[in-house]
Coordinates of C-alpha atoms and ligand atoms in Angstrom, one line a residue:
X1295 CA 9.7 -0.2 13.5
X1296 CA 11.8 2.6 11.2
X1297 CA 14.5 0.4 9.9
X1298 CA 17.6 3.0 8.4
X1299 CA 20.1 1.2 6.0
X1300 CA 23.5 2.2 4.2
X1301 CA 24.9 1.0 2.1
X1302 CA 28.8 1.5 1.0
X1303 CA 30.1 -2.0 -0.7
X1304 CA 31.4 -0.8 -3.7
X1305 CA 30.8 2.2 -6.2
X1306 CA 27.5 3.5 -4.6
X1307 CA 26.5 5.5 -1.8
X1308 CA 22.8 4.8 -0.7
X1309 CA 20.8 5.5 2.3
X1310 CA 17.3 4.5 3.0
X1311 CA 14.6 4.0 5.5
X1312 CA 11.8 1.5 5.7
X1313 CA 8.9 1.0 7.7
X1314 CA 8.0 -2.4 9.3
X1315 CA 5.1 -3.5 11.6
X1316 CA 5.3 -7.2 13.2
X1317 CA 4.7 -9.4 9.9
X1318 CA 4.0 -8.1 6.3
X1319 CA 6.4 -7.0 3.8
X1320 CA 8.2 -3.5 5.0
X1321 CA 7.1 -0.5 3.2
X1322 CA 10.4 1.7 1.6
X1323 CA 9.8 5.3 3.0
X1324 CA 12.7 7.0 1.4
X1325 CA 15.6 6.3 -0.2
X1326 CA 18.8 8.0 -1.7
X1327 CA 21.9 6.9 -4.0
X1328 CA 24.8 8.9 -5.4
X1329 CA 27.1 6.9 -7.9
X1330 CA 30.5 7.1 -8.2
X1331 CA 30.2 6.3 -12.0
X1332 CA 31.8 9.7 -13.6
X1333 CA 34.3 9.5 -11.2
X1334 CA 36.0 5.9 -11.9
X1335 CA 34.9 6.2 -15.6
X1336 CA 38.6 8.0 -16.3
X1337 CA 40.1 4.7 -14.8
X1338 CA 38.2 2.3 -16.7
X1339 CA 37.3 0.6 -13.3
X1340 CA 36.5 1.1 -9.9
X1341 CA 39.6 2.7 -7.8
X1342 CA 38.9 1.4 -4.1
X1343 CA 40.7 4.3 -2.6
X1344 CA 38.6 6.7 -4.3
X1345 CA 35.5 5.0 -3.9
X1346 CA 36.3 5.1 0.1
X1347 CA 37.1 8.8 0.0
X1348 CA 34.1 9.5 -1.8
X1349 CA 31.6 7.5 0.3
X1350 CA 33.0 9.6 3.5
X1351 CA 31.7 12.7 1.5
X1352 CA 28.1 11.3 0.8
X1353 CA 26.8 9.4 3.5
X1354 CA 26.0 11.6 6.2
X1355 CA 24.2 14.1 3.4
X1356 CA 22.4 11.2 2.2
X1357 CA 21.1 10.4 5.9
X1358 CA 19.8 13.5 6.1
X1359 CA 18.3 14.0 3.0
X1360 CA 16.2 10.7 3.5
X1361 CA 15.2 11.4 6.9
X1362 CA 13.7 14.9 5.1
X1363 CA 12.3 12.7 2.9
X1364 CA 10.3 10.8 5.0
X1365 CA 9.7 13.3 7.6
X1366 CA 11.3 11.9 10.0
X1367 CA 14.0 12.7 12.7
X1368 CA 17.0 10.2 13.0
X1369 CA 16.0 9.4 16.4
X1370 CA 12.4 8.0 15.5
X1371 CA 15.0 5.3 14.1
X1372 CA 14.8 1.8 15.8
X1373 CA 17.4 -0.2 14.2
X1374 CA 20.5 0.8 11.9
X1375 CA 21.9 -1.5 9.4
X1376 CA 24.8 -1.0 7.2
X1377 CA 26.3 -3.6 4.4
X1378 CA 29.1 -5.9 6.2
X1379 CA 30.5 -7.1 2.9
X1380 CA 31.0 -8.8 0.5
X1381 CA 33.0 -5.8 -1.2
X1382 CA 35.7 -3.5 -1.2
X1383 CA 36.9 -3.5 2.3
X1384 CA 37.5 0.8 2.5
X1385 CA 34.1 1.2 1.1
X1386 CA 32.2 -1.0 3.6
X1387 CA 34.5 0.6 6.3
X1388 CA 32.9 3.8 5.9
X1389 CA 29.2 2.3 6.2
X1390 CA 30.1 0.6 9.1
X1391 CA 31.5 3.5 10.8
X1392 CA 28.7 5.7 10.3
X1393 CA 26.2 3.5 10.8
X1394 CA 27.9 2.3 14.1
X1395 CA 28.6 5.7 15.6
X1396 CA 25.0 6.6 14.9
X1397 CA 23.4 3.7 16.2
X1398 CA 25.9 4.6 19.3
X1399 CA 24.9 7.8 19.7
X1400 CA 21.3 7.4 19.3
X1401 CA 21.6 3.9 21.9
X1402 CA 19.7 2.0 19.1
X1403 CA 20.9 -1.7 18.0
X1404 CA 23.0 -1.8 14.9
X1405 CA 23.0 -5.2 12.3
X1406 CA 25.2 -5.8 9.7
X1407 CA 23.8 -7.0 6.6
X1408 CA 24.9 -9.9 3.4
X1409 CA 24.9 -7.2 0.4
X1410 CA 23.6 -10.3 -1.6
X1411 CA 20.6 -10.9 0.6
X1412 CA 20.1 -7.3 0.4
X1413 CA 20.2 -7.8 -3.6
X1414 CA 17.6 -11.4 -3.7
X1415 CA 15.4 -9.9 -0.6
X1416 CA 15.1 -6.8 -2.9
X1417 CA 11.9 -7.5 -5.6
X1418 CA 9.5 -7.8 -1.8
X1419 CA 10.0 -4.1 -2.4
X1420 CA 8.4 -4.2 -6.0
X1421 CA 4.7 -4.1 -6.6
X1422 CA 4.6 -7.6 -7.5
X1423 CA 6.0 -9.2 -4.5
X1424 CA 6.9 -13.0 -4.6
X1425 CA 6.6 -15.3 -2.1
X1426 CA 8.8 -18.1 -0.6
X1427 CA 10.1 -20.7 -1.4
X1428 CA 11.5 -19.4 -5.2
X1429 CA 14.9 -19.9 -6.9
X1430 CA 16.8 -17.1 -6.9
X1431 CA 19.6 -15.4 -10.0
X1432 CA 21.8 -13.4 -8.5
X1433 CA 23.7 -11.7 -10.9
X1434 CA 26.1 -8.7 -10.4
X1435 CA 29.4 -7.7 -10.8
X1436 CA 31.2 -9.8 -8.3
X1437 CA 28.5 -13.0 -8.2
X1438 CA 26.4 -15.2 -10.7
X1439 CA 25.0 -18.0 -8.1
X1440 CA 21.4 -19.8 -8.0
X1441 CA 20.0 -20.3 -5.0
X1442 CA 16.8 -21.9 -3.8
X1443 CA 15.2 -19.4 -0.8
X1444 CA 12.7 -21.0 1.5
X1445 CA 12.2 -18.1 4.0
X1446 CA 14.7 -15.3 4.8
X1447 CA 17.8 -16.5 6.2
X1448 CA 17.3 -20.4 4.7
X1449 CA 19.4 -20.3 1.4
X1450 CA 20.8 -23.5 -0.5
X1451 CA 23.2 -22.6 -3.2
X1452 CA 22.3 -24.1 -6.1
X1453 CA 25.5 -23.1 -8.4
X1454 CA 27.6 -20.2 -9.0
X1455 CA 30.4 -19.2 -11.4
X1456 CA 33.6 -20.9 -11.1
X1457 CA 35.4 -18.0 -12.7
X1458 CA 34.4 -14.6 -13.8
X1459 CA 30.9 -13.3 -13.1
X1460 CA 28.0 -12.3 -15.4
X1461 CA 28.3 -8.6 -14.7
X1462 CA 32.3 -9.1 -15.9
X1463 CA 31.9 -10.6 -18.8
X1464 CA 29.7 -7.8 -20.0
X1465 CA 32.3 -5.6 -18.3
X1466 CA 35.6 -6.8 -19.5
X1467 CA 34.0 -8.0 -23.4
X1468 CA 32.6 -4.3 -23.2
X1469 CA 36.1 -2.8 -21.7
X1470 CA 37.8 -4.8 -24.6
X1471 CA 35.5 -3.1 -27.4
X1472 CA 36.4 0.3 -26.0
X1473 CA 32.9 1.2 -24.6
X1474 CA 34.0 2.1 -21.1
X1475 CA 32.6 1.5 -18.0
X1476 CA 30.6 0.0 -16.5
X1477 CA 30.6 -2.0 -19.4
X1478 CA 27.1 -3.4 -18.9
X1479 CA 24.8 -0.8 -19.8
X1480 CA 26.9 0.6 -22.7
X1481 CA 27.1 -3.3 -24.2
X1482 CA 23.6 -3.7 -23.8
X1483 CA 22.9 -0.2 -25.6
X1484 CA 25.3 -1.0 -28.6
X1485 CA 23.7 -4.7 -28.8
X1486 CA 20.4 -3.1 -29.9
X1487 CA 21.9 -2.0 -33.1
X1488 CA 23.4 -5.7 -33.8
X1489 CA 22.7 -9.0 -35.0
X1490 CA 23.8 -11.8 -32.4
X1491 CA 24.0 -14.5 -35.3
X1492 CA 27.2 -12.6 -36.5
X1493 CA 29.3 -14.0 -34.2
X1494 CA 30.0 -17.8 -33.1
X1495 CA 30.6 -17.2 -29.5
X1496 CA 30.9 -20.2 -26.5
X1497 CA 28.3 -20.9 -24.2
X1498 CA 30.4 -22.5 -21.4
X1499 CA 29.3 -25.1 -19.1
X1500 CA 25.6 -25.1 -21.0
X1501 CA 25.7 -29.2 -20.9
X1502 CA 27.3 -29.6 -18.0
X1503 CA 24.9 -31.4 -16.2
X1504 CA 24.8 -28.7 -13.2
X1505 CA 24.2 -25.5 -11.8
X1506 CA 27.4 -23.6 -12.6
X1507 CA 28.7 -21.1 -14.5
X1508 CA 31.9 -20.0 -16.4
X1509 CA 32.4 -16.7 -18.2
X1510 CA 35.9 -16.7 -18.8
X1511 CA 36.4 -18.6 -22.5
X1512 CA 33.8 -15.9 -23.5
X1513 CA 36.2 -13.0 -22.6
X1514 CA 38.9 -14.7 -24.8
X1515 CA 36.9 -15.7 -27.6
X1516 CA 35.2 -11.7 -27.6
X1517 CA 39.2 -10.9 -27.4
X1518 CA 39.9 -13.2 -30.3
X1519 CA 37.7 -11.8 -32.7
X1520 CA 38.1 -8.5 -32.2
X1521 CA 41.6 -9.2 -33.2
X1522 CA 40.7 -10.8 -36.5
X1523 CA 38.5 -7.5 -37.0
X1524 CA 41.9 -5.6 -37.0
X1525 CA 42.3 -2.1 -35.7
X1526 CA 39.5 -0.8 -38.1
X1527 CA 36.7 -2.1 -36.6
X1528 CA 33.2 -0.8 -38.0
X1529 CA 30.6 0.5 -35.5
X1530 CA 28.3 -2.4 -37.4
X1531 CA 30.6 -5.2 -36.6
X1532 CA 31.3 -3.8 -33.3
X1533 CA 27.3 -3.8 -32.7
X1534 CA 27.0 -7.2 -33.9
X1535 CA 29.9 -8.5 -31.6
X1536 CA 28.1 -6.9 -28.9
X1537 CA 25.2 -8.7 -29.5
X1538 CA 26.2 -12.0 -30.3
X1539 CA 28.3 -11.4 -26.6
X1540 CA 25.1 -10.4 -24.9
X1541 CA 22.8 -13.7 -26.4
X1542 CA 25.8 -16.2 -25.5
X1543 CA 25.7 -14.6 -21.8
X1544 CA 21.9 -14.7 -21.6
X1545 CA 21.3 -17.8 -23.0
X1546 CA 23.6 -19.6 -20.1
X1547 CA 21.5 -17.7 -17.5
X1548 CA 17.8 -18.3 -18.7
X1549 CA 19.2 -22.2 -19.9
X1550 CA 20.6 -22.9 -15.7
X1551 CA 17.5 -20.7 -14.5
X1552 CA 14.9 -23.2 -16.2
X1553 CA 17.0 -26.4 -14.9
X1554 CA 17.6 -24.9 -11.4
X1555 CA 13.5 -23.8 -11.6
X1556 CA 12.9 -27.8 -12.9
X1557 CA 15.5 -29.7 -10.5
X1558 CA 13.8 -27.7 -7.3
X1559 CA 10.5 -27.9 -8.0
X1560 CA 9.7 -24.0 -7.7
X1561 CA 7.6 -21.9 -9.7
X1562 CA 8.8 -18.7 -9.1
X1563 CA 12.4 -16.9 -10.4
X1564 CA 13.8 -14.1 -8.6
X1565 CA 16.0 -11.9 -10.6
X1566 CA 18.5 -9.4 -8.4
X1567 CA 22.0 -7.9 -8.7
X1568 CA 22.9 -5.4 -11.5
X1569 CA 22.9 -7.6 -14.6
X1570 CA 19.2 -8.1 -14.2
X1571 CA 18.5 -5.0 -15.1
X1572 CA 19.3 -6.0 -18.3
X1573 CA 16.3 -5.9 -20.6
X1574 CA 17.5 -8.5 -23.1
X1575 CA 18.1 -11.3 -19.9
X1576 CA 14.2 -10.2 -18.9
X1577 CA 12.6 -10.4 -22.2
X1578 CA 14.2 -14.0 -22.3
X1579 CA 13.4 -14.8 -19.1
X1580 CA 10.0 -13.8 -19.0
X1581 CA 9.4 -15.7 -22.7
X1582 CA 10.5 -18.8 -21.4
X1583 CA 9.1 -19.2 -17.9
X1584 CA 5.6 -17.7 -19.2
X1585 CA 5.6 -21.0 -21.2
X1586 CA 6.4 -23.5 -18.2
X1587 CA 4.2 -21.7 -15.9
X1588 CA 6.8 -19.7 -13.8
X1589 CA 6.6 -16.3 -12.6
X1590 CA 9.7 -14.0 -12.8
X1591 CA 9.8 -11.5 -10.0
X1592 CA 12.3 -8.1 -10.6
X1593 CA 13.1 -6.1 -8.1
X1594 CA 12.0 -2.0 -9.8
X1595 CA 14.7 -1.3 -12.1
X1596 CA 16.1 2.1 -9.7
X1597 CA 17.1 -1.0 -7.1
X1598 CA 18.4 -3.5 -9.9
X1599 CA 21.9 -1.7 -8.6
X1600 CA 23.2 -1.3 -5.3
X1601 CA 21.4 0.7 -3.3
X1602 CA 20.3 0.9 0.4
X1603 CA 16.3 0.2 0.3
X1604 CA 17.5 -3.1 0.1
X1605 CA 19.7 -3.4 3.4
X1606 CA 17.0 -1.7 5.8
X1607 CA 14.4 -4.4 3.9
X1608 CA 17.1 -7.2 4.5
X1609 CA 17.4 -6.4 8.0
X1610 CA 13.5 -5.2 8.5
X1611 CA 12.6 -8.8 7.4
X1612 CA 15.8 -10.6 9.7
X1613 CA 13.9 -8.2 12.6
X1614 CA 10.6 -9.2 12.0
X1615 CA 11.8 -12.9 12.1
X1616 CA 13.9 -12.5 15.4
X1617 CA 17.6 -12.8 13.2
X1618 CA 18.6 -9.8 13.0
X1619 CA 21.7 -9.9 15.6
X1620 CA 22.9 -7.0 17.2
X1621 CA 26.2 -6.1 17.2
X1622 CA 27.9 -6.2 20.3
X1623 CA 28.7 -3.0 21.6
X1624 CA 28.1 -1.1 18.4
X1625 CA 31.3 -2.2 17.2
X1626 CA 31.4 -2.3 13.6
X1627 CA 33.6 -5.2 11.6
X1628 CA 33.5 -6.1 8.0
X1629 CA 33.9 -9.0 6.1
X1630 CA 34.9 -8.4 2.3
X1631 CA 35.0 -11.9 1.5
X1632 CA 31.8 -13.4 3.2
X1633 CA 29.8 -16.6 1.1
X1634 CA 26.0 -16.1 1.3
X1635 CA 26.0 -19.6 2.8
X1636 CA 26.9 -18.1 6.0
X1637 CA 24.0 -16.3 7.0
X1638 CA 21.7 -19.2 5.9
X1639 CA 20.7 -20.5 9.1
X1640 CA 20.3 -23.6 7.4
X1641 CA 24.3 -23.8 7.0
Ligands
KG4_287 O1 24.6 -5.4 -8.3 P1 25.5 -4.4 -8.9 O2 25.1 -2.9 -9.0 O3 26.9 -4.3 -8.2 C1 27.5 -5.4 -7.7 O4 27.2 -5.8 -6.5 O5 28.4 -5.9 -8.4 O6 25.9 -4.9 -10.4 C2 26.8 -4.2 -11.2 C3 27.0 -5.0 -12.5 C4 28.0 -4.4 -13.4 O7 28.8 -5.5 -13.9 C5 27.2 -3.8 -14.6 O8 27.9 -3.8 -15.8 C6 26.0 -4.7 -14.6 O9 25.7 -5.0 -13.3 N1 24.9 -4.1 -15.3 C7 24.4 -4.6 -16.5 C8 23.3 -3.7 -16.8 N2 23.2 -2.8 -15.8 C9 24.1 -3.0 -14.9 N3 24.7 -5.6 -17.3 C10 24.0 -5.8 -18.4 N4 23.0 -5.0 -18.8 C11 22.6 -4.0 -18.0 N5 21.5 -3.2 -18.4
ZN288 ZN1 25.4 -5.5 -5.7

């Protein structure tokens, strides 16, 4: 089965295509991505309108670069799956559209797919597979949850954030410093130079006795003390604030990781989303669950980020499992605001 998957949710366009048989882990046979960074980089954010017009430009090129790719033609294609949300709901129009249309024209079935179990289902494309049951960190820039995963499809959420995510409190500390965007990277980059001890910064909700996260107070408190730096900043205390923001954020996730990995029993830690590309988070990650036994599983840093290898695998492995649902006359809906919860079919 050639599974083709797009994927549209936010600020990048990708397009891939993955080979499954009946069981075993689906092979990636091509895959493209164009990123919308220099164009939102002059707004300091992502501008949805933009990001829609710009997706209409790219997707159909990307198609048919990856069906070059992999030498195939689009109608050796057996099912077509496009991201359904969550995310900006122009950007996932245009996915859905295309991928709909397609599927119509070439009378093949067409799924929609939960970007976030595109982002955990993502490291079964890595050479280091893992294997069910694991808990999962999901960290990007819209979500920060832990979830236990069983089997595809059978997802408990463990905790999340009840504010801002991980991914925006790099983003907003790093928007706040003047270091553009997406703030992530550049934070990280500048952190190198720094010493985290520098800085005094909150760890919210590290005690709290459960799963969940807060990110917020840290914006504020990175806000605050750039304010007693004054307008005059040096690039050393700038570096050092940028560190001391990165170890507060890293320490919540590898501290909840270890008690979510303890609580369920599991031995295995899946990273995904765009904030576990972060080489800091790994290094800590892989230093403190080397010690208890636990194996970390990333998915290859070029699908850390949105992309679409992980859609076709998401719906390659729903397909191989018999839940991947059609939809009903190629008719495409989205869902920007769609909780993970609901395609667990242990909700
Ligand atoms: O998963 P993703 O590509 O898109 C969403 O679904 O949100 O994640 C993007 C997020 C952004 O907040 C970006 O700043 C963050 O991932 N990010 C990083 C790094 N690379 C990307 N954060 C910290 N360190 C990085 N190296
Ligand atoms: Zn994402």
């Amino acid at each position: 089965m050639i599974v083709l998957g797009i994927e549209s949710s936010c600020d990048e366009t990708g397009v891939a295509l993955v080979r499954a048989g009946a069981q075993g882990t689906p092979a990636l046979l091509a895959h493209a991505l164009h990123t919308q960074i220099d164009m939102h980089q002059a707004y300091g954010g992502v501008v949805p309108e933009l990001a829609s017009r710009d997706h209409i430009r790219r997707v159909v090129p990307l198609t048919r670069q990856v069906a070059d790719e992999a030498g195939l033609a689009l109608d050796q294609v057996d099912l077509v799956a496009y991201t359904q949300g969550p995310g900006l709901a122009g950007a996932l129009l245009v996915g859905a559209g295309v991928a709909c249309a397609l599927a119509a024209s070439l009378g093949r079935p067409v799924v929609g797919v939960h970007h976030l179990e595109g982002h955990l289902l993502s490291p079964f494309l890595s050479a280091d597979p893992p294997a069910f049951p694991f808990v999962a960190l999901l960290v990007s820039g819209g979500h920060t949850q832990l979830m236990r995963v069983d089997d595809v499809a059978r997802y408990e959420l463990l905790g999340e954030t009840i504010d801002d995510a991980a991914g925006e409190a790099f983003d907003k500390s790093a928007k706040l410093m003047g270091l553009g965007y997406p703030g992530g990277p550049a934070l990280a980059r500048l952190a190198d130079f720094g010493d985290p001890r520098s800085f005094d910064l909150p760890r919210p909700l590290l005690h709290s006795g459960n799963l969940d996260f807060s990110f917020a107070g840290l914006k504020t408190a990175v806000r605050t003390q750039l304010g007693k730096l004054g307008s005059n900043v040096c690039q050393q205390s700038l570096a050092n604030l940028a560190a001391a923001t990165q170890q507060a954020i890293v320490d919540v996730l590898v501290r909840k990781s270890l008690a979510a990995l303890q609580r369920t029993g599991c031995t295995r830690l899946v990273v995904a989303g765009g904030v576990g590309a972060n080489r800091h988070l790994r290094a800590q990650l892989d230093e403190q669950c080397a010690r208890r036994g636990v194996r970390v599983h990333y998915p290859e840093l070029a699908l850390c980020t949105d992309n679409g290898a992980m859609i076709a695998l998401a719906a390659a492995m729903r397909a191989q499992r018999g839940l991947a649902v059609p939809q009903a006359d190629h008719a495409f809906s989205v869902r920007p605001r769609w909780p993970l919860a609901d395609v667990s079919a242990a909700a």
